[in-house]
PDB file of C-alpha atoms in Angstrom:
ATOM      1  CA  MET A  21      -6.694 -10.731 -59.922  1.00  0.00           C
ATOM      2  CA  LYS A  22      -9.174  -9.620 -58.150  1.00  0.00           C
ATOM      3  CA  ASN A  23      -9.323 -13.760 -56.833  1.00  0.00           C
ATOM      4  CA  VAL A  24      -5.877 -13.501 -56.311  1.00  0.00           C
ATOM      5  CA  VAL A  25      -5.961 -11.049 -53.864  1.00  0.00           C
ATOM      6  CA  HIS A  26      -9.305 -12.581 -52.514  1.00  0.00           C
ATOM      7  CA  ILE A  27      -7.708 -16.244 -52.286  1.00  0.00           C
ATOM      8  CA  ILE A  28      -4.711 -14.707 -50.169  1.00  0.00           C
ATOM      9  CA  VAL A  29      -6.593 -12.489 -47.739  1.00  0.00           C
ATOM     10  CA  SER A  30      -8.848 -15.398 -47.378  1.00  0.00           C
ATOM     11  CA  THR A  31      -5.855 -17.570 -46.217  1.00  0.00           C
ATOM     12  CA  ILE A  32      -4.503 -15.193 -43.650  1.00  0.00           C
ATOM     13  CA  LEU A  33      -7.746 -14.988 -42.338  1.00  0.00           C
ATOM     14  CA  LEU A  34      -8.369 -18.587 -41.693  1.00  0.00           C
ATOM     15  CA  ALA A  35      -4.354 -18.994 -40.543  1.00  0.00           C
ATOM     16  CA  SER A  36      -5.120 -16.343 -38.330  1.00  0.00           C
ATOM     17  CA  SER A  37      -8.550 -17.592 -36.647  1.00  0.00           C
ATOM     18  CA  CYS A  38      -6.969 -21.824 -37.319  1.00  0.00           C
ATOM     19  CA  GLN A  39      -5.003 -21.047 -34.480  1.00  0.00           C
ATOM     20  CA  PRO A  40      -4.973 -24.400 -31.687  1.00  0.00           C
ATOM     21  CA  ALA A  41      -7.427 -24.263 -29.023  1.00  0.00           C
ATOM     22  CA  SER A  42      -4.735 -24.126 -26.425  1.00  0.00           C
ATOM     23  CA  VAL A  43      -2.820 -21.267 -28.090  1.00  0.00           C
ATOM     24  CA  ARG A  44      -6.411 -19.745 -27.565  1.00  0.00           C
ATOM     25  CA  GLU A  45      -6.643 -20.625 -23.632  1.00  0.00           C
ATOM     26  CA  ASN A  46      -3.913 -19.323 -22.815  1.00  0.00           C
ATOM     27  CA  GLU A  47      -4.898 -16.530 -24.396  1.00  0.00           C
ATOM     28  CA  ASN A  48      -8.028 -15.941 -22.655  1.00  0.00           C
ATOM     29  CA  GLU A  49      -6.495 -17.661 -19.599  1.00  0.00           C
ATOM     30  CA  MET A  50      -3.272 -14.698 -19.674  1.00  0.00           C
ATOM     31  CA  PHE A  51      -6.034 -12.115 -20.503  1.00  0.00           C
ATOM     32  CA  VAL A  52      -8.193 -12.857 -17.207  1.00  0.00           C
ATOM     33  CA  VAL A  53      -5.437 -13.105 -15.220  1.00  0.00           C
ATOM     34  CA  ASN A  54      -4.255 -10.008 -16.322  1.00  0.00           C
ATOM     35  CA  GLU A  55      -7.105  -8.059 -15.605  1.00  0.00           C
ATOM     36  CA  LEU A  56      -7.365  -9.277 -12.042  1.00  0.00           C
ATOM     37  CA  PHE A  57      -4.292  -7.885 -11.672  1.00  0.00           C
ATOM     38  CA  LEU A  58      -5.531  -4.576 -13.402  1.00  0.00           C
ATOM     39  CA  LEU A  59      -8.209  -4.436 -11.071  1.00  0.00           C
ATOM     40  CA  ARG A  60      -6.373  -5.315  -8.349  1.00  0.00           C
ATOM     41  CA  THR A  61      -3.635  -3.085  -8.557  1.00  0.00           C
ATOM     42  CA  GLU A  62      -6.341  -0.234  -8.429  1.00  0.00           C
ATOM     43  CA  GLY A  63      -8.418  -1.403  -5.921  1.00  0.00           C
ATOM     44  CA  LEU A  64      -4.943  -1.417  -3.994  1.00  0.00           C
ATOM     45  CA  ALA A  65      -4.034   2.076  -5.236  1.00  0.00           C
ATOM     46  CA  LEU A  66      -7.586   3.379  -4.178  1.00  0.00           C
ATOM     47  CA  TYR A  67      -7.489   2.236  -0.507  1.00  0.00           C
ATOM     48  CA  GLN A  68      -4.608   3.469   0.102  1.00  0.00           C
ATOM     49  CA  ILE A  69      -4.186   6.723  -1.371  1.00  0.00           C
ATOM     50  CA  ALA A  70      -7.833   7.193   0.484  1.00  0.00           C
ATOM     51  CA  MET A  71      -6.720   5.941   3.859  1.00  0.00           C
ATOM     52  CA  SER A  72      -3.603   8.429   3.332  1.00  0.00           C
ATOM     53  CA  ALA A  73      -5.424  11.128   2.246  1.00  0.00           C
ATOM     54  CA  ASN A  74      -9.098  11.150   4.514  1.00  0.00           C
ATOM     55  CA  PRO A  75      -9.246  11.510   8.247  1.00  0.00           C
ATOM     56  CA  THR A  76     -13.055  10.487   8.101  1.00  0.00           C
ATOM     57  CA  ALA A  77     -13.726   7.893  10.460  1.00  0.00           C
ATOM     58  CA  ASP A  78     -16.148   6.201   8.255  1.00  0.00           C
ATOM     59  CA  VAL A  79     -13.994   6.458   4.845  1.00  0.00           C
ATOM     60  CA  GLN A  80     -10.875   4.615   7.673  1.00  0.00           C
ATOM     61  CA  SER A  81     -13.122   2.100   8.228  1.00  0.00           C
ATOM     62  CA  ALA A  82     -14.398   1.623   4.302  1.00  0.00           C
ATOM     63  CA  CYS A  83     -10.490   1.286   3.814  1.00  0.00           C
ATOM     64  CA  GLU A  84      -9.645  -1.065   6.568  1.00  0.00           C
ATOM     65  CA  ASN A  85     -12.181  -3.988   4.949  1.00  0.00           C
ATOM     66  CA  LEU A  86     -10.649  -3.497   1.782  1.00  0.00           C
ATOM     67  CA  LYS A  87      -6.925  -3.928   2.904  1.00  0.00           C
ATOM     68  CA  ASN A  88      -8.321  -6.971   4.706  1.00  0.00           C
ATOM     69  CA  TYR A  89      -9.906  -8.072   2.072  1.00  0.00           C
ATOM     70  CA  TYR A  90      -6.928  -7.859   0.098  1.00  0.00           C
ATOM     71  CA  ALA A  91      -4.918  -8.856   2.712  1.00  0.00           C
ATOM     72  CA  THR A  92      -6.882 -12.444   3.331  1.00  0.00           C
ATOM     73  CA  THR A  93      -6.489 -12.780  -0.734  1.00  0.00           C
ATOM     74  CA  GLN A  94      -3.136 -11.513  -1.031  1.00  0.00           C
ATOM     75  CA  GLU A  95      -1.535 -15.175  -0.538  1.00  0.00           C
ATOM     76  CA  GLU A  96      -4.039 -17.166  -3.252  1.00  0.00           C
ATOM     77  CA  PHE A  97      -3.059 -14.488  -5.865  1.00  0.00           C
ATOM     78  CA  ILE A  98       0.124 -14.481  -5.812  1.00  0.00           C
ATOM     79  CA  TYR A  99      -0.231 -18.419  -6.020  1.00  0.00           C
ATOM     80  CA  LEU A 100      -2.541 -17.522  -9.126  1.00  0.00           C
ATOM     81  CA  CYS A 101      -0.351 -15.397 -10.182  1.00  0.00           C
ATOM     82  CA  ASP A 102       2.687 -17.386  -9.871  1.00  0.00           C
ATOM     83  CA  GLY A 103       4.087 -19.066 -13.280  1.00  0.00           C
ATOM     84  CA  ARG A 104       1.839 -16.807 -15.205  1.00  0.00           C
ATOM     85  CA  SER A 105       3.120 -14.002 -17.277  1.00  0.00           C
ATOM     86  CA  ILE A 106       1.823 -10.504 -16.533  1.00  0.00           C
ATOM     87  CA  ALA A 107       1.621  -7.598 -19.257  1.00  0.00           C
ATOM     88  CA  ILE A 108       1.137  -4.977 -16.398  1.00  0.00           C
ATOM     89  CA  GLY A 109       5.085  -3.387 -15.104  1.00  0.00           C
ATOM     90  CA  ALA A 110       5.764  -0.529 -12.623  1.00  0.00           C
ATOM     91  CA  GLU A 111       5.361   2.187 -15.271  1.00  0.00           C
ATOM     92  CA  ASP A 112       1.110   0.904 -15.453  1.00  0.00           C
ATOM     93  CA  TYR A 113       1.445   0.542 -11.818  1.00  0.00           C
ATOM     94  CA  ASP A 114       2.793   4.729 -11.751  1.00  0.00           C
ATOM     95  CA  VAL A 115      -0.004   5.074 -14.114  1.00  0.00           C
ATOM     96  CA  ILE A 116      -2.579   3.384 -12.047  1.00  0.00           C
ATOM     97  CA  TRP A 117      -1.338   5.168  -9.273  1.00  0.00           C
ATOM     98  CA  ARG A 118      -1.557   8.595 -10.539  1.00  0.00           C
ATOM     99  CA  HIS A 119      -5.013   8.208 -13.025  1.00  0.00           C
ATOM    100  CA  VAL A 120      -6.793   7.410  -9.104  1.00  0.00           C
ATOM    101  CA  GLU A 121      -4.874   9.634  -7.214  1.00  0.00           C
ATOM    102  CA  GLY A 122      -5.693  12.870  -9.828  1.00  0.00           C
ATOM    103  CA  GLN A 123      -9.549  11.210  -9.241  1.00  0.00           C
ATOM    104  CA  LEU A 124      -9.623  11.219  -5.238  1.00  0.00           C
ATOM    105  CA  LEU A 125      -7.573  14.163  -4.886  1.00  0.00           C
ATOM    106  CA  LYS A 126      -9.407  16.596  -7.701  1.00  0.00           C
ATOM    107  CA  ASP A 127     -11.653  18.364  -5.244  1.00  0.00           C
ATOM    108  CA  SER A 128     -11.253  18.368  -1.465  1.00  0.00           C
ATOM    109  CA  ALA A 129     -14.989  18.433  -1.054  1.00  0.00           C
ATOM    110  CA  GLN A 130     -15.678  16.219  -2.621  1.00  0.00           C
ATOM    111  CA  PHE A 131     -13.742  13.050  -1.889  1.00  0.00           C
ATOM    112  CA  GLU A 132     -15.381  11.211   0.192  1.00  0.00           C
ATOM    113  CA  THR A 133     -18.195  10.847  -3.205  1.00  0.00           C
ATOM    114  CA  ALA A 134     -15.235  10.231  -5.430  1.00  0.00           C
ATOM    115  CA  PHE A 135     -13.879   6.805  -2.764  1.00  0.00           C
ATOM    116  CA  ILE A 136     -17.373   5.664  -2.964  1.00  0.00           C
ATOM    117  CA  GLU A 137     -17.622   6.086  -6.998  1.00  0.00           C
ATOM    118  CA  LEU A 138     -14.308   4.573  -7.787  1.00  0.00           C
ATOM    119  CA  SER A 139     -14.616   1.535  -5.333  1.00  0.00           C
ATOM    120  CA  THR A 140     -17.716   0.765  -5.913  1.00  0.00           C
ATOM    121  CA  ASP A 141     -17.040   0.917 -10.329  1.00  0.00           C
ATOM    122  CA  ASN A 142     -13.604  -1.423  -9.421  1.00  0.00           C
ATOM    123  CA  LEU A 143     -15.924  -3.488  -7.208  1.00  0.00           C
ATOM    124  CA  LEU A 144     -18.699  -3.760  -9.777  1.00  0.00           C
ATOM    125  CA  ARG A 145     -15.501  -5.014 -11.855  1.00  0.00           C
ATOM    126  CA  SER A 146     -13.786  -7.365 -10.307  1.00  0.00           C
ATOM    127  CA  ILE A 147     -17.324  -8.624  -8.734  1.00  0.00           C
ATOM    128  CA  ALA A 148     -18.450  -9.241 -12.493  1.00  0.00           C
ATOM    129  CA  LEU A 149     -14.903 -10.693 -13.661  1.00  0.00           C
ATOM    130  CA  HIS A 150     -14.942 -13.938 -10.668  1.00  0.00           C
ATOM    131  CA  GLU A 151     -19.064 -13.921 -11.976  1.00  0.00           C
ATOM    132  CA  LEU A 152     -18.122 -14.718 -15.375  1.00  0.00           C
ATOM    133  CA  ILE A 153     -14.880 -17.192 -14.623  1.00  0.00           C
ATOM    134  CA  LEU A 154     -17.129 -19.286 -11.805  1.00  0.00           C
ATOM    135  CA  GLN A 155     -20.081 -19.689 -15.288  1.00  0.00           C
ATOM    136  CA  ARG A 156     -17.425 -20.601 -17.761  1.00  0.00           C
ATOM    137  CA  GLN A 157     -15.506 -23.054 -15.105  1.00  0.00           C
ATOM    138  CA  ASP A 158     -12.689 -23.273 -17.611  1.00  0.00           C
ATOM    139  CA  TRP A 159      -9.297 -23.055 -15.028  1.00  0.00           C
ATOM    140  CA  GLU A 160      -9.218 -24.669 -11.963  1.00  0.00           C
ATOM    141  CA  ASP A 161      -7.028 -22.401 -10.526  1.00  0.00           C
ATOM    142  CA  ILE A 162      -8.494 -19.044 -11.246  1.00  0.00           C
ATOM    143  CA  MET A 163     -12.182 -20.263 -10.463  1.00  0.00           C
ATOM    144  CA  TYR A 164     -10.730 -21.626  -6.866  1.00  0.00           C
ATOM    145  CA  TYR A 165      -9.633 -18.079  -6.653  1.00  0.00           C
ATOM    146  CA  ALA A 166     -12.367 -16.317  -7.827  1.00  0.00           C
ATOM    147  CA  PHE A 167     -14.524 -19.089  -5.390  1.00  0.00           C
ATOM    148  CA  LYS A 168     -13.096 -17.927  -2.559  1.00  0.00           C
ATOM    149  CA  SER A 169     -12.576 -14.260  -3.444  1.00  0.00           C
ATOM    150  CA  LEU A 170     -16.086 -13.453  -4.457  1.00  0.00           C
ATOM    151  CA  PRO A 171     -17.871 -13.375  -1.110  1.00  0.00           C
ATOM    152  CA  GLU A 172     -15.720 -10.995  -0.114  1.00  0.00           C
ATOM    153  CA  LEU A 173     -16.276  -8.683  -2.570  1.00  0.00           C
ATOM    154  CA  TYR A 174     -19.869  -8.779  -2.145  1.00  0.00           C
ATOM    155  CA  LYS A 175     -19.054  -8.741   1.757  1.00  0.00           C
ATOM    156  CA  GLN A 176     -16.821  -5.005   0.385  1.00  0.00           C
ATOM    157  CA  GLN A 177     -20.087  -4.243  -1.887  1.00  0.00           C
ATOM    158  CA  GLY A 178     -22.547  -3.843   0.909  1.00  0.00           C
ATOM    159  CA  VAL A 179     -19.458  -1.770   3.318  1.00  0.00           C
ATOM    160  CA  LEU A 180     -19.810   0.922   0.909  1.00  0.00           C
ATOM    161  CA  GLN A 181     -23.224   0.671   0.077  1.00  0.00           C
ATOM    162  CA  GLN A 182     -23.454   1.275   3.910  1.00  0.00           C
ATOM    163  CA  LEU A 183     -21.127   4.427   3.619  1.00  0.00           C
ATOM    164  CA  LYS A 184     -22.784   5.682   0.627  1.00  0.00           C
ATOM    165  CA  GLU A 185     -26.264   5.279   2.918  1.00  0.00           C
ATOM    166  CA  SER A 186     -24.670   7.176   5.719  1.00  0.00           C
ATOM    167  CA  ARG A 187     -23.281   9.954   3.852  1.00  0.00           C
ATOM    168  CA  TYR A 188     -26.127  10.859   2.533  1.00  0.00           C
ATOM    169  CA  THR A 189     -28.118  10.646   6.271  1.00  0.00           C
ATOM    170  CA  ARG A 190     -25.836  12.397   7.736  1.00  0.00           C
ATOM    171  CA  LYS A 191     -26.645  15.439   4.398  1.00  0.00           C
ATOM    172  CA  SER A 192     -30.296  15.884   5.309  1.00  0.00           C
ATOM    173  CA  PRO A 193     -31.071  14.326   8.599  1.00  0.00           C
ATOM    174  CA  GLU A 194     -34.562  16.754   8.098  1.00  0.00           C
ATOM    175  CA  THR A 195     -35.569  14.700   5.243  1.00  0.00           C
ATOM    176  CA  MET A 196     -34.682  11.478   6.748  1.00  0.00           C
ATOM    177  CA  GLU A 197     -36.666  12.756   9.955  1.00  0.00           C
ATOM    178  CA  ILE A 198     -40.027  13.593   7.603  1.00  0.00           C
ATOM    179  CA  GLU A 199     -39.351   9.948   6.033  1.00  0.00           C
ATOM    180  CA  THR A 200     -39.083   7.932   8.534  1.00  0.00           C
ATOM    181  CA  ALA A 201     -41.842  10.079  10.397  1.00  0.00           C
ATOM    182  CA  GLN A 202     -43.803   9.194   7.506  1.00  0.00           C
ATOM    183  CA  LEU A 203     -43.096   5.223   7.593  1.00  0.00           C
ATOM    184  CA  THR A 204     -44.686   4.479  11.269  1.00  0.00           C
ATOM    185  CA  LEU A 205     -47.491   6.216  10.230  1.00  0.00           C
TER     186      LEU A 205
END
């Protein structure tokens, strides 16, 4: 009896692992496109909520840069998604939006910090996925999108880093003057 159960389990496992390579590739491709869609949706929510909720010029400038990134890559992204199954629905978008909104607006005194941290995290995950796509070189159209988008993601990372650095400079000018004076000696 033990052998029969072992044979049945082995057969089921073997059958499920013997999917044609094209089916596994299609599943991998679908996963990658959906992950790109999810990261992009989260990034769009971050910049839109931040633009409407924060009056500081530095955050507004960073949001404008993010907005330009999404606008310039929109056409390629729509082409990439055309004909593919996207597993994210309107209710998922609402969940993402509410989550981002809750994270950004939970403490108005820490809004800028939350924006920097959440946006940086989103960009780092996006960069990692784009780099992985380029390393794999499996899907020509996805790779083309990643190739075109990745430099802009690096640029956005630099913008957020400048925002982070300027924030710390504003908070501690005395410390910065002392450090600068020590460096010039």
